Amino acid sequence: MAAGQGGRQRLVEGSGGNARASRAWKGASPTEIHRFPCRARFPARIGFFIFGPTMTLHDKFGRQITDLRISVTDRCNFRCVYCRSADPENYREHEEILSWGELERLARIFAHLGIQKMRITGGEPLVRDGAEAFLTKLRDLGVPDISMTTNGHLLAARVPSLIAAGLHRINISLDSLDPIKFEKITRTRSYDSVMRGIDAVQDSKLAPAKINAVLVRGFNEDEVEAFAAFARERGVIMRFIEFMPLDADRHWSRDLMVPAEEVYRRIHAQWPLVQIPHAKSETARKYRFADGAPGEIGLIAPVTQPFCGHCSRIRLTADGKVRTCLFSKDDHDLRGLLRNGATDADIEERIRALMDEKEKGHRINEPGFAPPSRTMVFIGG
Ligand code: SAM
């Protein structure tokens, strides 16, 4: 299916994880704020995009919104224990998912509103046929920073076409360096294909790859040092993400989460780390190795060291809802507007208005916190 045509997501071959999905994960072994009087402004920079002046988006706390994560599908070929359920599929109907044409129209509107970074994600973005054509549309819009998050299973053969389509940066999820443990966490046997994907990225102009690992105590927290060694040997950016209460099986607890501070302490004890400056809106605290070894460490601590005060992100789900926070209680629907004849100006107005809904923070650490009804795979990480 070409981009801009039709509404159905067509899937390409997955990893065969379904056969192994019956094993419930419980059963797997152990354990500066700028204040603006209004929400959208025309900056001095005029005419960046060919279709007119670009605006900027701000929320009521003065945070500028520059990053959009676009989930292009709710389907995934992995069933990571900290994300998806092992239960049978509960995907949305194809008609409920935005067509490539609808996604492209929204991307154009968001770009006009001043979004500078767009990341395509999912679900698993590479299982939906047409990802490259969509990336080309983003490039043609002049989006300055185009990235993707993938589990890497279908990546190796696609690296050249993704680069040709305009991809600037890539994040690959890898939760274990041990194939057996990898299978236990992802409930797939895709370790080799993911490693081939990482190799292909490292041999390309997308290098260095950013490798994301979610640490879950009792599953992979014993691999912190091995992951750091992997960063040093392969020259990749190894990022450790704290497990968040967004898993479908609702097993999250603080005991299962490995705090970023613990990860820092363990790596620093073996290979002293030196902090690298980072932009305030960046999620990761970044470190290089003091002995000059290649590679980098990133620590993403949304639970123990929330970075909401500088959040510049919003998300568009595959079924056309805007989420102003990963932990939002409500979605804001754009699909209805798209399908009921709204003009671009109507949609822009709606998006500007809903910036007022962006939450001050995620409240995970407040009494009475309840996780959102949508889990990560239906939000887009
Ligand atoms: N399928 C792609 C992948 O695996 O990278 C993209 C979607 S996945 C939902 C995006 C990111 O969210 C991955 O890096 C994944 O590890 C992370 N993620 C999923 N569930 C999470 C959770 N409960 N806590 C923290 N990170 C999570």
mmCIF file of C-alpha atoms and ligand atoms in Angstrom:
data_model
loop_
_atom_site.group_PDB
_atom_site.id
_atom_site.type_symbol
_atom_site.label_atom_id
_atom_site.label_comp_id
_atom_site.label_asym_id
_atom_site.label_seq_id
_atom_site.Cartn_x
_atom_site.Cartn_y
_atom_site.Cartn_z
ATOM 1 C CA MET A 1 0.000 0.000 0.000
ATOM 2 C CA ALA A 2 1.473 3.344 -1.001
ATOM 3 C CA ALA A 3 1.518 6.198 1.470
ATOM 4 C CA GLY A 4 -1.579 8.329 1.266
ATOM 5 C CA GLN A 5 -3.730 5.521 -0.048
ATOM 6 C CA GLY A 6 -6.357 3.590 1.762
ATOM 7 C CA GLY A 7 -6.878 3.173 5.451
ATOM 8 C CA ARG A 8 -5.701 -0.321 6.188
ATOM 9 C CA GLN A 9 -2.445 -1.211 7.839
ATOM 10 C CA ARG A 10 -0.862 -4.133 6.072
ATOM 11 C CA LEU A 11 1.407 -6.263 8.150
ATOM 12 C CA VAL A 12 4.587 -7.927 7.083
ATOM 13 C CA GLU A 13 5.875 -11.096 8.589
ATOM 14 C CA GLY A 14 6.456 -10.892 12.297
ATOM 15 C CA SER A 15 8.724 -12.802 14.594
ATOM 16 C CA GLY A 16 6.511 -15.731 15.371
ATOM 17 C CA GLY A 17 6.105 -14.651 18.947
ATOM 18 C CA ASN A 18 2.459 -15.718 19.151
ATOM 19 C CA ALA A 19 3.199 -19.390 19.645
ATOM 20 C CA ARG A 20 5.164 -18.623 22.714
ATOM 21 C CA ALA A 21 2.805 -16.022 24.065
ATOM 22 C CA SER A 22 0.877 -18.340 26.291
ATOM 23 C CA ARG A 23 3.624 -18.263 28.878
ATOM 24 C CA ALA A 24 2.439 -15.550 31.233
ATOM 25 C CA TRP A 25 5.259 -13.321 32.336
ATOM 26 C CA LYS A 26 4.468 -13.946 35.935
ATOM 27 C CA GLY A 27 5.458 -17.505 35.234
ATOM 28 C CA ALA A 28 8.775 -16.580 33.651
ATOM 29 C CA SER A 29 11.656 -16.941 36.002
ATOM 30 C CA PRO A 30 12.086 -14.660 39.051
ATOM 31 C CA THR A 31 12.218 -11.544 39.333
ATOM 32 C CA GLU A 32 13.172 27.413 31.931
ATOM 33 C CA ILE A 33 10.295 28.034 31.412
ATOM 34 C CA HIS A 34 9.418 30.776 28.813
ATOM 35 C CA ARG A 35 6.171 32.578 29.532
ATOM 36 C CA PHE A 36 4.009 33.576 26.599
ATOM 37 C CA PRO A 37 0.720 35.381 26.800
ATOM 38 C CA CYS A 38 -0.836 33.023 24.271
ATOM 39 C CA ARG A 39 -0.388 29.413 23.296
ATOM 40 C CA ALA A 40 0.761 29.851 19.707
ATOM 41 C CA ARG A 41 3.032 32.490 18.259
ATOM 42 C CA PHE A 42 4.708 33.350 15.005
ATOM 43 C CA PRO A 43 8.444 33.410 15.639
ATOM 44 C CA ALA A 44 10.754 35.783 13.829
ATOM 45 C CA ARG A 45 11.772 32.863 11.621
ATOM 46 C CA ILE A 46 9.281 33.101 8.790
ATOM 47 C CA GLY A 47 8.675 30.773 5.899
ATOM 48 C CA PHE A 48 10.619 27.761 7.102
ATOM 49 C CA PHE A 49 8.133 25.517 5.455
ATOM 50 C CA ILE A 50 7.044 26.049 1.920
ATOM 51 C CA PHE A 51 3.412 26.470 2.879
ATOM 52 C CA GLY A 52 3.741 29.544 5.064
ATOM 53 C CA PRO A 53 4.944 30.917 8.367
ATOM 54 C CA THR A 54 5.570 28.471 11.169
ATOM 55 C CA MET A 55 4.105 28.961 14.623
ATOM 56 C CA THR A 56 5.233 27.622 17.962
ATOM 57 C CA LEU A 57 3.170 25.693 20.476
ATOM 58 C CA HIS A 58 3.256 26.346 24.200
ATOM 59 C CA ASP A 59 1.316 24.892 27.073
ATOM 60 C CA LYS A 60 -0.122 26.815 30.007
ATOM 61 C CA PHE A 61 3.036 26.211 32.027
ATOM 62 C CA GLY A 62 5.110 27.918 29.340
ATOM 63 C CA ARG A 63 6.740 24.761 28.043
ATOM 64 C CA GLN A 64 7.392 24.866 24.301
ATOM 65 C CA ILE A 65 6.159 21.733 22.545
ATOM 66 C CA THR A 66 8.624 20.757 19.854
ATOM 67 C CA ASP A 67 8.542 16.945 19.811
ATOM 68 C CA LEU A 68 5.841 14.675 18.433
ATOM 69 C CA ARG A 69 5.890 10.902 18.727
ATOM 70 C CA ILE A 70 3.733 9.364 16.045
ATOM 71 C CA SER A 71 2.532 5.830 16.581
ATOM 72 C CA VAL A 72 1.943 4.454 13.093
ATOM 73 C CA THR A 73 0.471 1.157 14.280
ATOM 74 C CA ASP A 74 -0.764 -0.441 17.487
ATOM 75 C CA ARG A 75 0.520 -3.847 16.302
ATOM 76 C CA CYS A 76 3.742 -5.385 17.450
ATOM 77 C CA ASN A 77 5.602 -8.587 16.664
ATOM 78 C CA PHE A 78 7.096 -8.732 20.204
ATOM 79 C CA ARG A 79 5.346 -9.229 23.530
ATOM 80 C CA CYS A 80 7.776 -7.706 25.974
ATOM 81 C CA VAL A 81 6.766 -8.526 29.527
ATOM 82 C CA TYR A 82 6.974 -4.887 30.646
ATOM 83 C CA CYS A 83 4.773 -3.691 27.780
ATOM 84 C CA ARG A 84 2.322 -6.097 26.140
ATOM 85 C CA SER A 85 0.179 -8.823 27.545
ATOM 86 C CA ALA A 86 0.711 -12.452 26.623
ATOM 87 C CA ASP A 87 -3.048 -12.608 26.137
ATOM 88 C CA PRO A 88 -4.596 -12.845 22.681
ATOM 89 C CA GLU A 89 -4.547 -9.814 20.411
ATOM 90 C CA ASN A 90 -6.738 -6.889 21.317
ATOM 91 C CA TYR A 91 -5.685 -4.656 18.454
ATOM 92 C CA ARG A 92 -7.943 -1.989 17.066
ATOM 93 C CA GLU A 93 -9.793 -2.653 13.826
ATOM 94 C CA HIS A 94 -7.906 -1.507 10.730
ATOM 95 C CA GLU A 95 -10.546 1.155 10.007
ATOM 96 C CA GLU A 96 -9.890 2.694 13.412
ATOM 97 C CA ILE A 97 -6.234 3.260 12.604
ATOM 98 C CA LEU A 98 -5.252 6.414 10.706
ATOM 99 C CA SER A 99 -4.358 5.863 7.059
ATOM 100 C CA TRP A 100 -0.943 6.987 5.876
ATOM 101 C CA GLY A 101 -2.694 9.899 4.139
ATOM 102 C CA GLU A 102 -4.335 10.968 7.412
ATOM 103 C CA LEU A 103 -1.047 10.646 9.287
ATOM 104 C CA GLU A 104 0.682 12.701 6.603
ATOM 105 C CA ARG A 105 -1.941 15.463 6.816
ATOM 106 C CA LEU A 106 -1.601 15.654 10.604
ATOM 107 C CA ALA A 107 2.208 15.652 10.350
ATOM 108 C CA ARG A 108 1.973 18.652 7.983
ATOM 109 C CA ILE A 109 -0.312 20.495 10.410
ATOM 110 C CA PHE A 110 1.952 19.710 13.372
ATOM 111 C CA ALA A 111 5.007 20.855 11.406
ATOM 112 C CA HIS A 112 3.214 24.113 10.654
ATOM 113 C CA LEU A 113 2.558 24.488 14.385
ATOM 114 C CA GLY A 114 6.300 24.346 15.067
ATOM 115 C CA ILE A 115 6.976 20.693 15.827
ATOM 116 C CA GLN A 116 10.647 20.181 15.015
ATOM 117 C CA LYS A 117 11.221 16.577 16.003
ATOM 118 C CA MET A 118 9.076 13.702 14.841
ATOM 119 C CA ARG A 119 9.685 10.142 15.961
ATOM 120 C CA ILE A 120 7.786 7.273 14.425
ATOM 121 C CA THR A 121 7.010 4.470 16.776
ATOM 122 C CA GLY A 122 4.280 1.999 17.625
ATOM 123 C CA GLY A 123 3.470 -0.799 18.278
ATOM 124 C CA GLU A 124 6.322 -1.748 15.993
ATOM 125 C CA PRO A 125 6.646 0.794 13.143
ATOM 126 C CA LEU A 126 8.389 -1.629 10.775
ATOM 127 C CA VAL A 127 5.479 -4.087 10.723
ATOM 128 C CA ARG A 128 3.304 -1.576 8.883
ATOM 129 C CA ASP A 129 4.003 -1.573 5.184
ATOM 130 C CA GLY A 130 4.797 1.966 3.991
ATOM 131 C CA ALA A 131 6.983 3.304 6.819
ATOM 132 C CA GLU A 132 9.658 4.486 4.378
ATOM 133 C CA ALA A 133 7.133 6.340 2.196
ATOM 134 C CA PHE A 134 5.818 8.117 5.305
ATOM 135 C CA LEU A 135 9.347 9.070 6.373
ATOM 136 C CA THR A 136 9.881 10.550 2.899
ATOM 137 C CA LYS A 137 6.787 12.721 3.411
ATOM 138 C CA LEU A 138 8.198 13.970 6.730
ATOM 139 C CA ARG A 139 11.495 14.753 5.022
ATOM 140 C CA ASP A 140 9.688 16.602 2.232
ATOM 141 C CA LEU A 141 7.855 18.653 4.863
ATOM 142 C CA GLY A 142 11.256 19.846 6.068
ATOM 143 C CA VAL A 143 10.989 18.327 9.551
ATOM 144 C CA PRO A 144 14.469 19.007 10.985
ATOM 145 C CA ASP A 145 14.775 15.858 13.122
ATOM 146 C CA ILE A 146 13.205 12.551 12.045
ATOM 147 C CA SER A 147 13.753 9.462 14.165
ATOM 148 C CA MET A 148 12.311 6.043 14.811
ATOM 149 C CA THR A 149 12.059 3.583 17.691
ATOM 150 C CA THR A 150 12.027 -0.080 16.689
ATOM 151 C CA ASN A 151 12.516 -3.488 18.228
ATOM 152 C CA GLY A 152 14.967 -4.202 15.401
ATOM 153 C CA HIS A 153 13.562 -7.536 14.245
ATOM 154 C CA LEU A 154 12.841 -6.333 10.687
ATOM 155 C CA LEU A 155 15.601 -3.721 10.648
ATOM 156 C CA ALA A 156 18.729 -5.200 9.050
ATOM 157 C CA ALA A 157 17.451 -5.279 5.473
ATOM 158 C CA ARG A 158 15.636 -1.954 5.829
ATOM 159 C CA VAL A 159 18.522 0.301 6.941
ATOM 160 C CA PRO A 160 19.386 1.517 3.391
ATOM 161 C CA SER A 161 15.746 2.287 2.515
ATOM 162 C CA LEU A 162 15.159 4.035 5.848
ATOM 163 C CA ILE A 163 18.219 6.237 5.290
ATOM 164 C CA ALA A 164 17.163 6.964 1.714
ATOM 165 C CA ALA A 165 13.722 7.936 3.036
ATOM 166 C CA GLY A 166 15.236 10.571 5.318
ATOM 167 C CA LEU A 167 15.620 8.912 8.709
ATOM 168 C CA HIS A 168 18.137 10.836 10.835
ATOM 169 C CA ARG A 169 18.324 8.824 14.047
ATOM 170 C CA ILE A 170 17.277 5.435 15.348
ATOM 171 C CA ASN A 171 16.613 3.833 18.725
ATOM 172 C CA ILE A 172 16.610 0.061 18.981
ATOM 173 C CA SER A 173 15.177 -1.788 21.942
ATOM 174 C CA LEU A 174 17.370 -4.571 23.339
ATOM 175 C CA ASP A 175 16.580 -5.863 26.783
ATOM 176 C CA SER A 176 19.129 -8.656 27.114
ATOM 177 C CA LEU A 177 22.465 -9.731 25.676
ATOM 178 C CA ASP A 178 21.638 -13.326 26.527
ATOM 179 C CA PRO A 179 19.452 -15.020 23.856
ATOM 180 C CA ILE A 180 17.631 -17.151 26.448
ATOM 181 C CA LYS A 181 16.809 -14.200 28.623
ATOM 182 C CA PHE A 182 15.940 -12.158 25.523
ATOM 183 C CA GLU A 183 13.331 -14.781 24.662
ATOM 184 C CA LYS A 184 11.947 -14.731 28.174
ATOM 185 C CA ILE A 185 11.531 -10.949 28.134
ATOM 186 C CA THR A 186 10.319 -10.423 24.564
ATOM 187 C CA ARG A 187 8.556 -13.789 24.208
ATOM 188 C CA THR A 188 10.164 -14.108 20.750
ATOM 189 C CA ARG A 189 13.235 -15.810 19.326
ATOM 190 C CA SER A 190 14.444 -12.716 17.481
ATOM 191 C CA TYR A 191 17.749 -12.131 19.258
ATOM 192 C CA ASP A 192 19.865 -12.827 16.157
ATOM 193 C CA SER A 193 17.774 -10.653 13.860
ATOM 194 C CA VAL A 194 17.900 -7.744 16.324
ATOM 195 C CA MET A 195 21.682 -8.078 16.581
ATOM 196 C CA ARG A 196 21.893 -8.058 12.773
ATOM 197 C CA GLY A 197 19.800 -4.887 12.800
ATOM 198 C CA ILE A 198 22.199 -3.244 15.260
ATOM 199 C CA ASP A 199 25.173 -4.322 13.108
ATOM 200 C CA ALA A 200 23.543 -2.857 9.998
ATOM 201 C CA VAL A 201 22.935 0.472 11.772
ATOM 202 C CA GLN A 202 26.496 0.552 13.105
ATOM 203 C CA ASP A 203 27.775 0.059 9.546
ATOM 204 C CA SER A 204 25.662 2.957 8.279
ATOM 205 C CA LYS A 205 25.435 6.701 8.635
ATOM 206 C CA LEU A 206 22.778 6.198 11.322
ATOM 207 C CA ALA A 207 25.558 5.136 13.732
ATOM 208 C CA PRO A 208 25.831 5.319 16.600
ATOM 209 C CA ALA A 209 22.653 3.422 17.378
ATOM 210 C CA LYS A 210 20.844 4.260 20.573
ATOM 211 C CA ILE A 211 20.030 1.013 22.334
ATOM 212 C CA ASN A 212 17.138 1.119 24.811
ATOM 213 C CA ALA A 213 16.974 -1.377 27.657
ATOM 214 C CA VAL A 214 14.143 -1.439 30.180
ATOM 215 C CA LEU A 215 15.474 -3.067 33.339
ATOM 216 C CA VAL A 216 13.080 -5.283 35.257
ATOM 217 C CA ARG A 217 14.328 -6.731 38.508
ATOM 218 C CA GLY A 218 14.536 -10.477 38.391
ATOM 219 C CA PHE A 219 14.761 -10.488 34.588
ATOM 220 C CA ASN A 220 17.729 -8.451 33.396
ATOM 221 C CA GLU A 221 19.045 -6.172 36.145
ATOM 222 C CA ASP A 222 22.097 -8.399 36.416
ATOM 223 C CA GLU A 223 23.129 -7.273 32.909
ATOM 224 C CA VAL A 224 23.918 -3.626 33.671
ATOM 225 C CA GLU A 225 27.690 -4.125 33.447
ATOM 226 C CA ALA A 226 27.360 -6.360 30.356
ATOM 227 C CA PHE A 227 25.335 -3.646 28.608
ATOM 228 C CA ALA A 228 27.977 -1.047 29.535
ATOM 229 C CA ALA A 229 30.682 -3.344 28.140
ATOM 230 C CA PHE A 230 28.576 -3.688 24.976
ATOM 231 C CA ALA A 231 28.492 0.126 24.666
ATOM 232 C CA ARG A 232 32.283 0.267 25.000
ATOM 233 C CA GLU A 233 32.931 -2.554 22.535
ATOM 234 C CA ARG A 234 30.395 -1.510 19.905
ATOM 235 C CA GLY A 235 30.495 2.266 20.324
ATOM 236 C CA VAL A 236 26.721 2.446 20.790
ATOM 237 C CA ILE A 237 24.714 4.731 23.064
ATOM 238 C CA MET A 238 23.353 2.393 25.728
ATOM 239 C CA ARG A 239 20.253 3.822 27.406
ATOM 240 C CA PHE A 240 18.705 2.378 30.532
ATOM 241 C CA ILE A 241 15.003 3.200 30.974
ATOM 242 C CA GLU A 242 13.216 2.838 34.293
ATOM 243 C CA PHE A 243 10.271 0.476 34.085
ATOM 244 C CA MET A 244 7.077 2.588 34.139
ATOM 245 C CA PRO A 245 3.536 1.576 35.171
ATOM 246 C CA LEU A 246 2.420 1.172 31.553
ATOM 247 C CA ASP A 247 2.485 -2.612 31.181
ATOM 248 C CA ALA A 248 -0.639 -4.371 29.946
ATOM 249 C CA ASP A 249 -0.591 -7.014 32.688
ATOM 250 C CA ARG A 250 -0.436 -4.371 35.442
ATOM 251 C CA HIS A 251 2.429 -6.076 37.229
ATOM 252 C CA TRP A 252 4.453 -2.882 37.689
ATOM 253 C CA SER A 253 5.661 -2.198 41.185
ATOM 254 C CA ARG A 254 8.516 -0.147 42.553
ATOM 255 C CA ASP A 255 10.266 -3.370 43.547
ATOM 256 C CA LEU A 256 10.432 -4.462 39.913
ATOM 257 C CA MET A 257 11.913 -1.136 38.808
ATOM 258 C CA VAL A 258 15.692 -0.645 38.801
ATOM 259 C CA PRO A 259 16.403 3.007 39.696
ATOM 260 C CA ALA A 260 18.773 4.935 37.399
ATOM 261 C CA GLU A 261 20.909 5.835 40.416
ATOM 262 C CA GLU A 262 21.663 2.123 40.988
ATOM 263 C CA VAL A 263 22.630 1.708 37.333
ATOM 264 C CA TYR A 264 24.924 4.744 37.544
ATOM 265 C CA ARG A 265 26.597 3.469 40.713
ATOM 266 C CA ARG A 266 27.293 0.045 39.281
ATOM 267 C CA ILE A 267 28.728 1.232 35.972
ATOM 268 C CA HIS A 268 30.723 4.059 37.593
ATOM 269 C CA ALA A 269 32.311 1.557 40.012
ATOM 270 C CA GLN A 270 33.713 -0.439 37.102
ATOM 271 C CA TRP A 271 34.278 2.249 34.480
ATOM 272 C CA PRO A 272 34.186 5.789 35.895
ATOM 273 C CA LEU A 273 31.704 7.977 34.051
ATOM 274 C CA VAL A 274 31.842 11.662 33.141
ATOM 275 C CA GLN A 275 28.577 13.537 32.619
ATOM 276 C CA ILE A 276 27.950 15.091 29.209
ATOM 277 C CA PRO A 277 25.831 18.266 29.043
ATOM 278 C CA HIS A 278 22.288 17.709 27.793
ATOM 279 C CA ALA A 279 19.438 19.899 26.613
ATOM 280 C CA LYS A 280 16.858 20.525 29.358
ATOM 281 C CA SER A 281 14.099 18.820 27.392
ATOM 282 C CA GLU A 282 16.177 15.658 26.814
ATOM 283 C CA THR A 283 14.935 12.616 28.684
ATOM 284 C CA ALA A 284 18.377 11.058 29.261
ATOM 285 C CA ARG A 285 21.209 12.074 31.542
ATOM 286 C CA LYS A 286 24.256 11.314 29.386
ATOM 287 C CA TYR A 287 27.686 10.018 30.337
ATOM 288 C CA ARG A 288 30.932 9.098 28.565
ATOM 289 C CA PHE A 289 33.606 6.762 29.829
ATOM 290 C CA ALA A 290 36.410 8.580 31.677
ATOM 291 C CA ASP A 291 39.050 6.283 30.139
ATOM 292 C CA GLY A 292 38.117 7.480 26.655
ATOM 293 C CA ALA A 293 36.489 4.233 25.526
ATOM 294 C CA PRO A 294 33.904 4.605 22.786
ATOM 295 C CA GLY A 295 30.219 4.457 23.540
ATOM 296 C CA GLU A 296 27.954 6.403 25.806
ATOM 297 C CA ILE A 297 25.574 5.711 28.673
ATOM 298 C CA GLY A 298 22.149 7.302 28.964
ATOM 299 C CA LEU A 299 20.001 7.077 32.084
ATOM 300 C CA ILE A 300 16.289 7.745 31.707
ATOM 301 C CA ALA A 301 14.619 8.034 35.094
ATOM 302 C CA PRO A 302 10.981 9.047 34.625
ATOM 303 C CA VAL A 303 9.989 7.438 37.941
ATOM 304 C CA THR A 304 12.778 8.361 40.351
ATOM 305 C CA GLN A 305 13.902 11.649 38.741
ATOM 306 C CA PRO A 306 10.937 12.966 36.717
ATOM 307 C CA PHE A 307 11.762 15.490 33.994
ATOM 308 C CA CYS A 308 8.209 16.752 33.419
ATOM 309 C CA GLY A 309 9.172 20.391 34.132
ATOM 310 C CA HIS A 310 11.017 20.515 30.829
ATOM 311 C CA CYS A 311 8.795 18.182 28.834
ATOM 312 C CA SER A 312 8.527 19.215 25.185
ATOM 313 C CA ARG A 313 6.669 16.112 23.982
ATOM 314 C CA ILE A 314 3.198 15.147 22.874
ATOM 315 C CA ARG A 315 2.064 11.924 21.263
ATOM 316 C CA LEU A 316 -0.253 10.968 18.431
ATOM 317 C CA THR A 317 -1.685 7.482 18.752
ATOM 318 C CA ALA A 318 -2.271 5.208 15.783
ATOM 319 C CA ASP A 319 -6.028 5.743 16.116
ATOM 320 C CA GLY A 320 -5.678 9.511 15.957
ATOM 321 C CA LYS A 321 -5.699 10.692 19.578
ATOM 322 C CA VAL A 322 -3.324 13.289 20.968
ATOM 323 C CA ARG A 323 -1.873 12.437 24.341
ATOM 324 C CA THR A 324 -0.281 15.339 26.176
ATOM 325 C CA CYS A 325 1.482 13.020 28.647
ATOM 326 C CA LEU A 326 2.309 9.310 28.705
ATOM 327 C CA PHE A 327 0.161 9.159 31.827
ATOM 328 C CA SER A 328 -2.767 11.304 30.613
ATOM 329 C CA LYS A 329 -6.166 10.162 31.807
ATOM 330 C CA ASP A 330 -7.795 11.484 28.610
ATOM 331 C CA ASP A 331 -7.075 11.322 24.903
ATOM 332 C CA HIS A 332 -7.938 14.159 22.527
ATOM 333 C CA ASP A 333 -9.456 12.935 19.307
ATOM 334 C CA LEU A 334 -8.326 14.260 15.932
ATOM 335 C CA ARG A 335 -9.597 11.351 13.832
ATOM 336 C CA GLY A 336 -13.197 12.566 14.072
ATOM 337 C CA LEU A 337 -12.149 15.984 12.790
ATOM 338 C CA LEU A 338 -10.122 14.415 9.955
ATOM 339 C CA ARG A 339 -12.998 12.218 8.860
ATOM 340 C CA ASN A 340 -15.779 14.775 9.245
ATOM 341 C CA GLY A 341 -14.578 17.472 6.895
ATOM 342 C CA ALA A 342 -12.610 19.718 9.256
ATOM 343 C CA THR A 343 -10.242 22.165 7.559
ATOM 344 C CA ASP A 344 -6.548 22.322 8.413
ATOM 345 C CA ALA A 345 -7.291 25.578 10.265
ATOM 346 C CA ASP A 346 -9.941 23.803 12.387
ATOM 347 C CA ILE A 347 -7.482 21.054 13.294
ATOM 348 C CA GLU A 348 -4.722 23.551 14.112
ATOM 349 C CA GLU A 349 -7.121 25.405 16.381
ATOM 350 C CA ARG A 350 -8.046 22.174 18.171
ATOM 351 C CA ILE A 351 -4.394 21.235 18.674
ATOM 352 C CA ARG A 352 -3.524 24.699 19.999
ATOM 353 C CA ALA A 353 -6.469 24.576 22.396
ATOM 354 C CA LEU A 354 -5.622 21.182 23.805
ATOM 355 C CA MET A 355 -2.102 22.315 24.769
ATOM 356 C CA ASP A 356 -3.908 23.793 27.799
ATOM 357 C CA GLU A 357 -4.651 20.219 28.820
ATOM 358 C CA LYS A 358 -0.984 19.235 29.105
ATOM 359 C CA GLU A 359 -0.395 18.002 32.604
ATOM 360 C CA LYS A 360 2.152 19.644 34.899
ATOM 361 C CA GLY A 361 3.610 16.232 35.725
ATOM 362 C CA HIS A 362 2.898 12.529 35.611
ATOM 363 C CA ARG A 363 2.040 12.057 39.330
ATOM 364 C CA ILE A 364 3.507 8.517 39.521
ATOM 365 C CA ASN A 365 4.982 9.390 42.892
ATOM 366 C CA GLU A 366 1.826 10.940 44.330
ATOM 367 C CA PRO A 367 -0.616 9.108 46.595
ATOM 368 C CA GLY A 368 -3.578 7.663 44.725
ATOM 369 C CA PHE A 369 -1.737 7.465 41.382
ATOM 370 C CA ALA A 370 -3.566 5.225 38.925
ATOM 371 C CA PRO A 371 -1.987 4.120 35.630
ATOM 372 C CA PRO A 372 -3.658 5.273 32.406
ATOM 373 C CA SER A 373 -6.153 2.940 30.743
ATOM 374 C CA ARG A 374 -3.999 2.804 27.587
ATOM 375 C CA THR A 375 -0.819 0.819 27.927
ATOM 376 C CA MET A 376 2.468 1.597 26.156
ATOM 377 C CA VAL A 377 1.799 -0.420 23.023
ATOM 378 C CA PHE A 378 -1.430 1.573 22.456
ATOM 379 C CA ILE A 379 0.226 4.919 23.196
ATOM 380 C CA GLY A 380 3.516 4.753 21.328
ATOM 381 C CA GLY A 381 6.761 5.044 23.233
HETATM 382 N N1 SAM B 1 8.262 -1.573 19.070
HETATM 383 C C1 SAM B 1 9.202 -0.516 19.216
HETATM 384 C C2 SAM B 1 10.267 -0.900 20.225
HETATM 385 O O1 SAM B 1 10.178 -1.983 20.791
HETATM 386 O O2 SAM B 1 11.204 -0.115 20.432
HETATM 387 C C3 SAM B 1 8.595 0.852 19.528
HETATM 388 C C4 SAM B 1 7.475 0.897 20.537
HETATM 389 S S1 SAM B 1 7.957 0.551 22.198
HETATM 390 C C5 SAM B 1 6.398 0.780 23.025
HETATM 391 C C6 SAM B 1 8.877 2.033 22.567
HETATM 392 C C7 SAM B 1 9.741 1.977 23.800
HETATM 393 O O3 SAM B 1 8.897 1.901 24.935
HETATM 394 C C8 SAM B 1 10.693 0.806 23.851
HETATM 395 O O4 SAM B 1 12.025 1.255 24.056
HETATM 396 C C9 SAM B 1 10.206 0.040 25.062
HETATM 397 O O5 SAM B 1 11.250 -0.593 25.719
HETATM 398 C C10 SAM B 1 9.573 1.125 25.906
HETATM 399 N N2 SAM B 1 8.593 0.649 26.886
HETATM 400 C C11 SAM B 1 7.516 -0.131 26.670
HETATM 401 N N3 SAM B 1 6.868 -0.383 27.829
HETATM 402 C C12 SAM B 1 7.550 0.264 28.805
HETATM 403 C C13 SAM B 1 7.379 0.388 30.221
HETATM 404 N N4 SAM B 1 6.384 -0.197 30.864
HETATM 405 N N5 SAM B 1 8.298 1.124 30.913
HETATM 406 C C14 SAM B 1 9.337 1.729 30.262
HETATM 407 N N6 SAM B 1 9.531 1.650 28.938
HETATM 408 C C15 SAM B 1 8.661 0.920 28.215
#
